[in-house]
Amino acid sequence: MLDLKRQYESIKEEVNAAIERVLTTQHFICGPEVDGFERESAEYLGARASVGCASGTDALWLALQACGAEAGSSVITTPFSFFASVSSIVHCGAMPVLADIDPGTLNLDPAKVEKALKRARGQVRVVMPVHLYGQCADMDRLGKLALEHGVAMVEDAAQAFGAAWKGKKAGTLGKAAGFSFYPTKNLSAYGDGGCVATDDEEVADHVRRLRNHGSKRRYYHEEIGWNSRLDAMQAAILRVKLPHVDDWNQRRRIAACRYHGLLCGAGLVQAEAQTVNAKAPISLLVTLPDMHHIYHQFVVRAWRRDELRKFLTEQGIGSEIYYPVPLHLQECFAYLGYRAGDLPESERAAKEVLALPMFPELREDEQQRVTAAIAEFYSR
Ligand SMILES: *Cc1c(COP(=O)(O)O)cnc(C)c1O
């Protein structure tokens, strides 16, 4: 599914030197490595500021808080995402409002967001699209809605470092954005890490304060924050990796292109089919024309998905389900009052999606093996 050792082999000397640099200085919390990474990542993204924090989950939490999500307000997001997209809203004290996804891209459906905005009349403070699998949600339509309704947009860009919408990088399309540097992400640390990107100096300052116990000056606290700093060791490693991320993303795009060719060539895919059945057992997701997709994951819909996955596992081929349970049906969110059937596209996706092996160093012969195994499964 993902072989991180191949990447480490290719940058081993640089990474080891960076770690040694931190050990020599014994400067572990904030300091020059974190400042350096914040400067360099902001420059890469084309954002005014990038503020390091302890994880992607915290980045979302802090960004939402700094953009006004609070008790008594609501935040609209998608139920078809990682848990933290919704838990970060709850941690701010705000109410998550879940809108269904577009069946082609599996990203937040602007028409459903519009309905939710109208229904929630004035309660909504933030709309938070998730750029799932490395593809942005429809940022033109969502941006327009946010503007019309006077709500802030915060991007969950955890899966989209280096993705772009009409040439503008994910993470610079709203008021603020949260990124994750969890080890499986496109730009990844050797542990937990994240950052908030923003063009708004006030938001950046607020996040800097929130991540440091709500304090600007040591032992003087204007508000109650958290301990959520990016540590210097992770920052030093991220500084080594940042200059490679475009190349790695490009290799993912090439691998995705190869999957397209291989799966279609094997007769597994029927053009335009958004349902899966015996004749068209694999369906490919839609990539929007304005999109620079960076394939954090390569995900298809698959007929008899769970049996296919079991077969692939038996063949020694990794695969994953992102995500098997839509968030409105998670036990801990039962209090939100959603029921099965309320968000049908998310529920259908949860039953059909399968992520195939995807990482920059994935080889063509490996992708041929994956495709051959899928073809074998459906020919039986
Ligand atoms: C990974 C991820 C997060 C959380 O990031 P962590 O660094 O693991 O806390 C949030 N949202 C999405 C969509 C993610 O994929």
Short mmCIF file of C-alpha atoms and ligand atoms in Angstrom, two decimals:
data_model
loop_
_atom_site.label_atom_id
_atom_site.label_comp_id
_atom_site.label_asym_id
_atom_site.label_seq_id
_atom_site.Cartn_x
_atom_site.Cartn_y
_atom_site.Cartn_z
CA MET A 1 0.00 0.00 0.00
CA LEU A 2 2.77 2.37 0.96
CA ASP A 3 6.51 1.72 1.27
CA LEU A 4 8.08 4.60 3.21
CA LYS A 5 11.50 2.96 3.21
CA ARG A 6 12.00 3.69 -0.49
CA GLN A 7 11.62 7.42 0.14
CA TYR A 8 13.91 7.36 3.17
CA GLU A 9 16.62 5.58 1.14
CA SER A 10 16.54 8.41 -1.41
CA ILE A 11 17.03 11.24 1.13
CA LYS A 12 18.79 9.39 3.96
CA GLU A 13 21.95 11.51 4.14
CA GLU A 14 20.07 14.82 4.15
CA VAL A 15 17.60 13.62 6.78
CA ASN A 16 20.29 12.23 9.05
CA ALA A 17 22.26 15.47 8.77
CA ALA A 18 19.16 17.50 9.67
CA ILE A 19 18.50 15.38 12.75
CA GLU A 20 22.10 15.73 13.80
CA ARG A 21 21.82 19.51 13.38
CA VAL A 22 18.95 19.53 15.90
CA LEU A 23 20.81 17.26 18.30
CA THR A 24 23.89 19.45 18.15
CA THR A 25 21.97 22.60 19.01
CA GLN A 26 19.71 20.82 21.57
CA HIS A 27 16.98 23.24 20.56
CA PHE A 28 13.83 21.09 20.50
CA ILE A 29 10.79 23.35 20.89
CA CYS A 30 10.19 26.16 18.37
CA GLY A 31 13.42 27.98 17.48
CA PRO A 32 15.25 28.26 14.14
CA GLU A 33 14.14 24.95 12.53
CA VAL A 34 10.46 25.66 13.16
CA ASP A 35 10.85 29.29 12.03
CA GLY A 36 12.67 28.06 8.93
CA PHE A 37 10.00 25.53 8.04
CA GLU A 38 7.21 28.04 8.63
CA ARG A 39 8.92 30.53 6.31
CA GLU A 40 9.68 27.97 3.61
CA SER A 41 6.27 26.27 3.67
CA ALA A 42 4.47 29.65 3.54
CA GLU A 43 6.59 30.60 0.55
CA TYR A 44 5.89 27.26 -1.17
CA LEU A 45 2.14 27.60 -0.64
CA GLY A 46 2.01 31.28 -1.53
CA ALA A 47 0.48 32.08 1.85
CA ARG A 48 1.34 35.01 4.14
CA ALA A 49 1.93 32.68 7.07
CA SER A 50 2.31 29.06 7.98
CA VAL A 51 2.13 28.20 11.68
CA GLY A 52 3.46 24.81 12.75
CA CYS A 53 1.46 22.73 15.19
CA ALA A 54 1.49 19.30 16.75
CA SER A 55 -0.80 17.51 14.27
CA GLY A 56 -3.26 17.99 11.45
CA THR A 57 -6.10 17.51 13.91
CA ASP A 58 -4.81 20.38 16.04
CA ALA A 59 -4.22 22.51 12.93
CA LEU A 60 -7.92 22.21 12.05
CA TRP A 61 -9.01 22.83 15.61
CA LEU A 62 -6.83 25.94 15.98
CA ALA A 63 -7.73 27.29 12.53
CA LEU A 64 -11.45 26.86 13.20
CA GLN A 65 -11.16 28.49 16.60
CA ALA A 66 -9.23 31.45 15.16
CA CYS A 67 -11.86 31.83 12.41
CA GLY A 68 -14.71 32.16 14.87
CA ALA A 69 -16.09 28.64 15.39
CA GLU A 70 -17.38 28.65 18.96
CA ALA A 71 -20.22 27.49 21.18
CA GLY A 72 -23.55 28.45 19.66
CA SER A 73 -22.25 28.47 16.09
CA SER A 74 -22.24 25.78 13.42
CA VAL A 75 -19.64 24.57 10.94
CA ILE A 76 -20.64 22.80 7.72
CA THR A 77 -18.44 19.94 6.54
CA THR A 78 -18.57 16.53 4.88
CA PRO A 79 -19.34 13.25 6.64
CA PHE A 80 -17.11 11.40 4.18
CA SER A 81 -13.71 12.17 5.66
CA PHE A 82 -11.31 11.31 8.42
CA PHE A 83 -12.71 11.59 11.95
CA ALA A 84 -10.80 14.80 12.76
CA SER A 85 -12.74 16.83 10.18
CA VAL A 86 -15.72 16.65 12.52
CA SER A 87 -14.07 16.19 15.94
CA SER A 88 -12.09 19.42 15.44
CA ILE A 89 -15.40 21.29 15.14
CA VAL A 90 -16.72 19.70 18.33
CA HIS A 91 -13.52 20.59 20.20
CA CYS A 92 -14.20 24.27 19.41
CA GLY A 93 -17.58 23.90 21.08
CA ALA A 94 -19.34 24.40 17.74
CA MET A 95 -22.01 22.23 16.15
CA PRO A 96 -21.05 20.16 13.06
CA VAL A 97 -23.58 20.29 10.24
CA LEU A 98 -22.97 17.57 7.68
CA ALA A 99 -23.76 17.99 3.99
CA ASP A 100 -23.62 15.13 1.50
CA ILE A 101 -20.94 14.59 -1.14
CA ASP A 102 -20.83 14.74 -4.91
CA PRO A 103 -20.85 11.12 -6.15
CA GLY A 104 -18.25 11.82 -8.86
CA THR A 105 -15.50 13.37 -6.76
CA LEU A 106 -16.65 12.31 -3.26
CA ASN A 107 -16.02 15.89 -2.14
CA LEU A 108 -18.56 18.20 -0.49
CA ASP A 109 -21.47 18.91 -2.88
CA PRO A 110 -21.99 22.71 -3.15
CA ALA A 111 -25.74 22.26 -3.76
CA LYS A 112 -26.04 20.39 -0.46
CA VAL A 113 -23.96 23.04 1.30
CA GLU A 114 -26.29 25.74 -0.03
CA LYS A 115 -29.31 23.88 1.36
CA ALA A 116 -27.61 23.50 4.74
CA LEU A 117 -26.71 27.22 4.79
CA LYS A 118 -30.33 28.17 4.11
CA ARG A 119 -31.67 25.78 6.70
CA ALA A 120 -29.25 26.87 9.43
CA ARG A 121 -30.07 30.58 8.96
CA GLY A 122 -27.30 32.63 10.48
CA GLN A 123 -25.92 29.93 12.79
CA VAL A 124 -23.14 28.92 10.41
CA ARG A 125 -19.78 30.56 11.04
CA VAL A 126 -17.53 28.41 8.84
CA VAL A 127 -17.74 26.11 5.83
CA MET A 128 -14.97 23.51 5.88
CA PRO A 129 -14.42 21.57 2.65
CA VAL A 130 -12.07 18.59 2.82
CA HIS A 131 -9.81 18.12 -0.22
CA LEU A 132 -10.27 14.37 -0.23
CA TYR A 133 -7.58 12.12 -1.73
CA GLY A 134 -5.61 15.16 -2.95
CA GLN A 135 -8.35 16.80 -5.01
CA CYS A 136 -9.92 20.12 -4.01
CA ALA A 137 -13.65 20.42 -3.55
CA ASP A 138 -15.34 22.78 -6.04
CA MET A 139 -13.77 25.93 -4.63
CA ASP A 140 -15.44 28.35 -7.07
CA ARG A 141 -18.94 27.35 -6.06
CA LEU A 142 -18.11 26.94 -2.37
CA GLY A 143 -16.21 30.25 -2.30
CA LYS A 144 -19.17 32.02 -3.87
CA LEU A 145 -21.56 30.51 -1.30
CA ALA A 146 -19.32 31.48 1.60
CA LEU A 147 -19.16 35.05 0.32
CA GLU A 148 -22.93 35.29 -0.24
CA HIS A 149 -23.71 33.98 3.23
CA GLY A 150 -20.92 35.86 5.01
CA VAL A 151 -19.24 32.78 6.44
CA ALA A 152 -15.52 31.98 6.58
CA MET A 153 -14.00 29.12 4.63
CA VAL A 154 -11.47 26.90 6.37
CA GLU A 155 -9.90 24.16 4.24
CA ASP A 156 -9.12 20.73 5.55
CA ALA A 157 -6.08 20.37 3.30
CA ALA A 158 -4.57 17.43 5.22
CA GLN A 159 -4.50 15.31 2.06
CA ALA A 160 -3.63 18.07 -0.37
CA PHE A 161 -0.16 19.54 0.19
CA GLY A 162 0.85 20.80 -3.27
CA ALA A 163 -2.57 20.40 -4.90
CA ALA A 164 -3.92 23.46 -6.70
CA TRP A 165 -7.22 24.89 -7.92
CA LYS A 166 -6.87 27.05 -11.08
CA GLY A 167 -3.17 27.42 -10.30
CA LYS A 168 -3.68 28.55 -6.69
CA LYS A 169 -2.47 26.16 -4.04
CA ALA A 170 -4.81 24.28 -1.73
CA GLY A 171 -4.49 25.92 1.65
CA THR A 172 -4.65 29.46 0.21
CA LEU A 173 -8.21 29.30 -1.10
CA GLY A 174 -10.05 30.24 2.09
CA LYS A 175 -9.47 32.23 5.26
CA ALA A 176 -7.24 29.53 6.76
CA ALA A 177 -6.32 25.88 6.20
CA GLY A 178 -5.07 22.94 8.19
CA PHE A 179 -2.37 20.58 6.87
CA SER A 180 -1.21 17.28 8.35
CA PHE A 181 2.30 15.88 8.21
CA TYR A 182 1.28 12.47 9.53
CA PRO A 183 3.69 9.83 8.10
CA THR A 184 1.31 8.64 5.35
CA LYS A 185 0.62 12.14 3.95
CA ASN A 186 2.18 13.56 0.77
CA LEU A 187 4.49 15.78 2.80
CA SER A 188 5.18 13.81 5.94
CA ALA A 189 7.17 14.00 9.14
CA TYR A 190 8.70 11.12 11.10
CA GLY A 191 5.99 11.44 13.72
CA ASP A 192 3.05 13.79 14.15
CA GLY A 193 2.96 17.33 12.83
CA GLY A 194 0.77 19.87 11.08
CA CYS A 195 0.43 23.53 10.19
CA VAL A 196 -2.13 26.25 9.68
CA ALA A 197 -1.73 28.30 6.51
CA THR A 198 -3.38 31.70 6.22
CA ASP A 199 -3.12 35.11 4.53
CA ASP A 200 -4.73 36.77 7.51
CA GLU A 201 -2.15 38.13 9.97
CA GLU A 202 -4.71 38.25 12.76
CA VAL A 203 -5.58 34.59 12.31
CA ALA A 204 -1.89 33.68 12.17
CA ASP A 205 -1.19 35.57 15.40
CA HIS A 206 -4.18 34.00 17.07
CA VAL A 207 -3.09 30.48 16.07
CA ARG A 208 0.46 31.20 17.29
CA ARG A 209 -1.01 32.17 20.64
CA LEU A 210 -3.48 29.27 20.81
CA ARG A 211 -0.80 26.65 20.11
CA ASN A 212 1.25 28.01 22.99
CA HIS A 213 -1.21 27.97 25.92
CA GLY A 214 -2.91 31.16 24.74
CA SER A 215 0.16 33.11 25.66
CA LYS A 216 2.29 35.56 23.74
CA ARG A 217 4.56 36.42 26.60
CA ARG A 218 5.70 33.59 28.82
CA TYR A 219 3.57 33.07 31.94
CA TYR A 220 1.03 35.73 30.86
CA HIS A 221 -2.13 34.21 29.34
CA GLU A 222 -4.71 36.25 27.44
CA GLU A 223 -6.85 33.18 26.77
CA ILE A 224 -6.87 29.43 27.31
CA GLY A 225 -4.99 27.70 24.53
CA TRP A 226 -3.31 24.31 24.12
CA ASN A 227 0.16 22.90 23.96
CA SER A 228 0.30 22.21 20.24
CA ARG A 229 3.70 23.13 18.89
CA LEU A 230 5.55 21.54 16.00
CA ASP A 231 8.79 20.17 17.38
CA ALA A 232 12.14 21.15 15.93
CA MET A 233 13.15 17.61 14.92
CA GLN A 234 10.04 17.23 12.75
CA ALA A 235 10.51 20.73 11.34
CA ALA A 236 14.11 19.90 10.35
CA ILE A 237 12.95 16.71 8.58
CA LEU A 238 10.12 18.56 6.83
CA ARG A 239 12.62 21.17 5.57
CA VAL A 240 14.56 18.37 3.88
CA LYS A 241 11.43 16.96 2.28
CA LEU A 242 9.72 20.18 1.18
CA PRO A 243 11.93 20.76 -1.91
CA HIS A 244 11.07 17.22 -3.11
CA VAL A 245 7.32 17.41 -2.72
CA ASP A 246 6.52 18.65 -6.26
CA ASP A 247 8.55 15.83 -7.77
CA TRP A 248 6.89 13.26 -5.50
CA ASN A 249 3.43 14.61 -6.33
CA GLN A 250 4.25 14.49 -10.03
CA ARG A 251 5.22 10.84 -9.70
CA ARG A 252 1.91 10.13 -8.00
CA ARG A 253 0.12 11.80 -10.92
CA ILE A 254 2.02 9.63 -13.38
CA ALA A 255 1.18 6.50 -11.37
CA ALA A 256 -2.52 7.53 -11.34
CA CYS A 257 -2.40 7.96 -15.09
CA ARG A 258 -0.94 4.46 -15.43
CA TYR A 259 -3.71 3.00 -13.24
CA HIS A 260 -6.28 4.63 -15.53
CA GLY A 261 -4.68 3.07 -18.59
CA LEU A 262 -4.22 -0.33 -17.01
CA LEU A 263 -7.72 -0.63 -15.50
CA CYS A 264 -9.44 0.60 -18.66
CA GLY A 265 -7.18 -1.59 -20.81
CA ALA A 266 -8.21 -4.62 -18.76
CA GLY A 267 -11.86 -3.89 -19.60
CA LEU A 268 -12.78 -3.36 -15.96
CA VAL A 269 -14.08 0.19 -16.36
CA GLN A 270 -17.03 1.50 -18.33
CA ALA A 271 -16.86 5.13 -19.39
CA GLU A 272 -19.02 7.53 -17.36
CA ALA A 273 -20.47 4.76 -15.20
CA GLN A 274 -20.97 5.99 -11.65
CA THR A 275 -22.48 2.76 -10.47
CA VAL A 276 -20.64 -0.52 -10.23
CA ASN A 277 -22.02 -3.85 -11.38
CA ALA A 278 -20.92 -7.15 -12.88
CA LYS A 279 -20.30 -5.59 -16.32
CA ALA A 280 -18.45 -2.53 -15.03
CA PRO A 281 -16.96 -3.69 -11.73
CA ILE A 282 -14.58 -0.74 -11.33
CA SER A 283 -15.58 2.90 -11.60
CA LEU A 284 -13.06 5.74 -11.60
CA LEU A 285 -13.64 8.97 -9.71
CA VAL A 286 -14.06 12.26 -11.54
CA THR A 287 -11.23 14.82 -11.61
CA LEU A 288 -12.48 18.38 -12.05
CA PRO A 289 -10.96 20.26 -15.02
CA ASP A 290 -9.71 23.15 -12.81
CA MET A 291 -7.82 20.77 -10.62
CA HIS A 292 -4.17 19.91 -10.09
CA HIS A 293 -4.85 16.59 -8.34
CA ILE A 294 -1.95 15.20 -6.31
CA TYR A 295 -3.35 11.73 -5.61
CA HIS A 296 -2.78 11.42 -1.91
CA GLN A 297 -4.76 8.26 -2.61
CA PHE A 298 -5.86 6.50 -5.77
CA VAL A 299 -9.42 5.44 -5.02
CA VAL A 300 -11.93 3.57 -7.15
CA ARG A 301 -15.45 2.29 -6.59
CA ALA A 302 -15.49 -1.48 -6.74
CA TRP A 303 -18.30 -4.00 -7.14
CA ARG A 304 -18.23 -6.65 -4.35
CA ARG A 305 -15.64 -4.42 -2.72
CA ASP A 306 -15.05 -6.41 0.45
CA GLU A 307 -14.54 -9.70 -1.42
CA LEU A 308 -12.14 -8.00 -3.84
CA ARG A 309 -10.19 -6.57 -0.94
CA LYS A 310 -9.93 -9.98 0.71
CA PHE A 311 -8.69 -11.48 -2.55
CA LEU A 312 -6.04 -8.75 -2.96
CA THR A 313 -4.87 -9.30 0.62
CA GLU A 314 -4.47 -13.01 -0.10
CA GLN A 315 -2.32 -12.07 -3.11
CA GLY A 316 -0.10 -9.93 -0.89
CA ILE A 317 -1.48 -6.67 -2.34
CA GLY A 318 -2.30 -3.85 0.06
CA SER A 319 -5.49 -1.81 -0.18
CA GLU A 320 -7.47 0.38 2.20
CA ILE A 321 -10.97 1.68 2.75
CA TYR A 322 -11.12 5.45 3.25
CA TYR A 323 -13.64 5.52 4.91
CA PRO A 324 -15.78 2.53 5.94
CA VAL A 325 -18.16 4.45 8.23
CA PRO A 326 -19.40 7.94 7.30
CA LEU A 327 -19.01 10.28 10.24
CA HIS A 328 -22.75 10.92 10.77
CA LEU A 329 -23.11 7.22 11.61
CA GLN A 330 -20.25 7.08 14.14
CA GLU A 331 -21.40 6.09 17.59
CA CYS A 332 -19.87 9.16 19.24
CA PHE A 333 -21.79 11.52 16.95
CA ALA A 334 -25.19 9.89 17.55
CA TYR A 335 -26.17 12.99 19.55
CA LEU A 336 -26.14 15.01 16.32
CA GLY A 337 -29.33 13.14 15.41
CA TYR A 338 -28.49 11.77 11.96
CA ARG A 339 -29.84 8.40 10.83
CA ALA A 340 -28.86 5.87 8.18
CA GLY A 341 -30.26 7.10 4.87
CA ASP A 342 -29.85 10.82 5.69
CA LEU A 343 -26.69 11.26 3.59
CA PRO A 344 -27.06 8.56 0.95
CA GLU A 345 -24.09 9.37 -1.30
CA SER A 346 -21.67 9.22 1.62
CA GLU A 347 -23.20 5.95 2.75
CA ARG A 348 -22.94 4.42 -0.74
CA ALA A 349 -19.32 5.59 -1.10
CA ALA A 350 -18.44 4.01 2.24
CA LYS A 351 -19.64 0.68 0.85
CA GLU A 352 -17.89 0.94 -2.52
CA VAL A 353 -14.57 2.77 -2.26
CA LEU A 354 -11.21 1.05 -2.32
CA ALA A 355 -7.79 2.72 -2.28
CA LEU A 356 -5.10 0.92 -4.29
CA PRO A 357 -1.37 1.12 -3.55
CA MET A 358 -0.16 4.68 -4.21
CA PHE A 359 3.14 6.35 -3.37
CA PRO A 360 5.74 8.19 -5.48
CA GLU A 361 8.11 5.23 -5.73
CA LEU A 362 5.40 2.76 -6.82
CA ARG A 363 6.68 0.91 -9.90
CA GLU A 364 4.88 0.14 -13.16
CA ASP A 365 5.36 -3.63 -12.74
CA GLU A 366 3.71 -3.41 -9.32
CA GLN A 367 0.73 -1.58 -10.79
CA GLN A 368 0.48 -4.24 -13.51
CA ARG A 369 0.37 -6.88 -10.78
CA VAL A 370 -2.39 -5.01 -8.94
CA THR A 371 -4.44 -4.70 -12.14
CA ALA A 372 -3.91 -8.34 -13.09
CA ALA A 373 -5.09 -9.44 -9.65
CA ILE A 374 -8.23 -7.28 -9.91
CA ALA A 375 -8.95 -8.69 -13.38
CA GLU A 376 -8.45 -12.22 -12.10
CA PHE A 377 -10.89 -11.65 -9.25
CA TYR A 378 -13.66 -10.48 -11.58
CA SER A 379 -13.03 -13.23 -14.14
CA ARG A 380 -13.67 -16.01 -11.64
C1 LIG B 1 -4.88 12.96 8.31
C2 LIG B 1 -6.09 13.81 8.30
C3 LIG B 1 -6.41 14.67 9.36
C4 LIG B 1 -5.69 14.66 10.69
O1 LIG B 1 -4.34 14.78 10.65
P1 LIG B 1 -3.42 14.22 11.85
O2 LIG B 1 -2.10 14.81 11.54
O3 LIG B 1 -3.43 12.73 11.74
O4 LIG B 1 -3.97 14.70 13.13
C5 LIG B 1 -7.51 15.50 9.23
N1 LIG B 1 -8.27 15.48 8.14
C6 LIG B 1 -8.01 14.67 7.09
C7 LIG B 1 -8.89 14.71 5.90
C8 LIG B 1 -6.93 13.79 7.15
O5 LIG B 1 -6.70 12.98 6.12
#
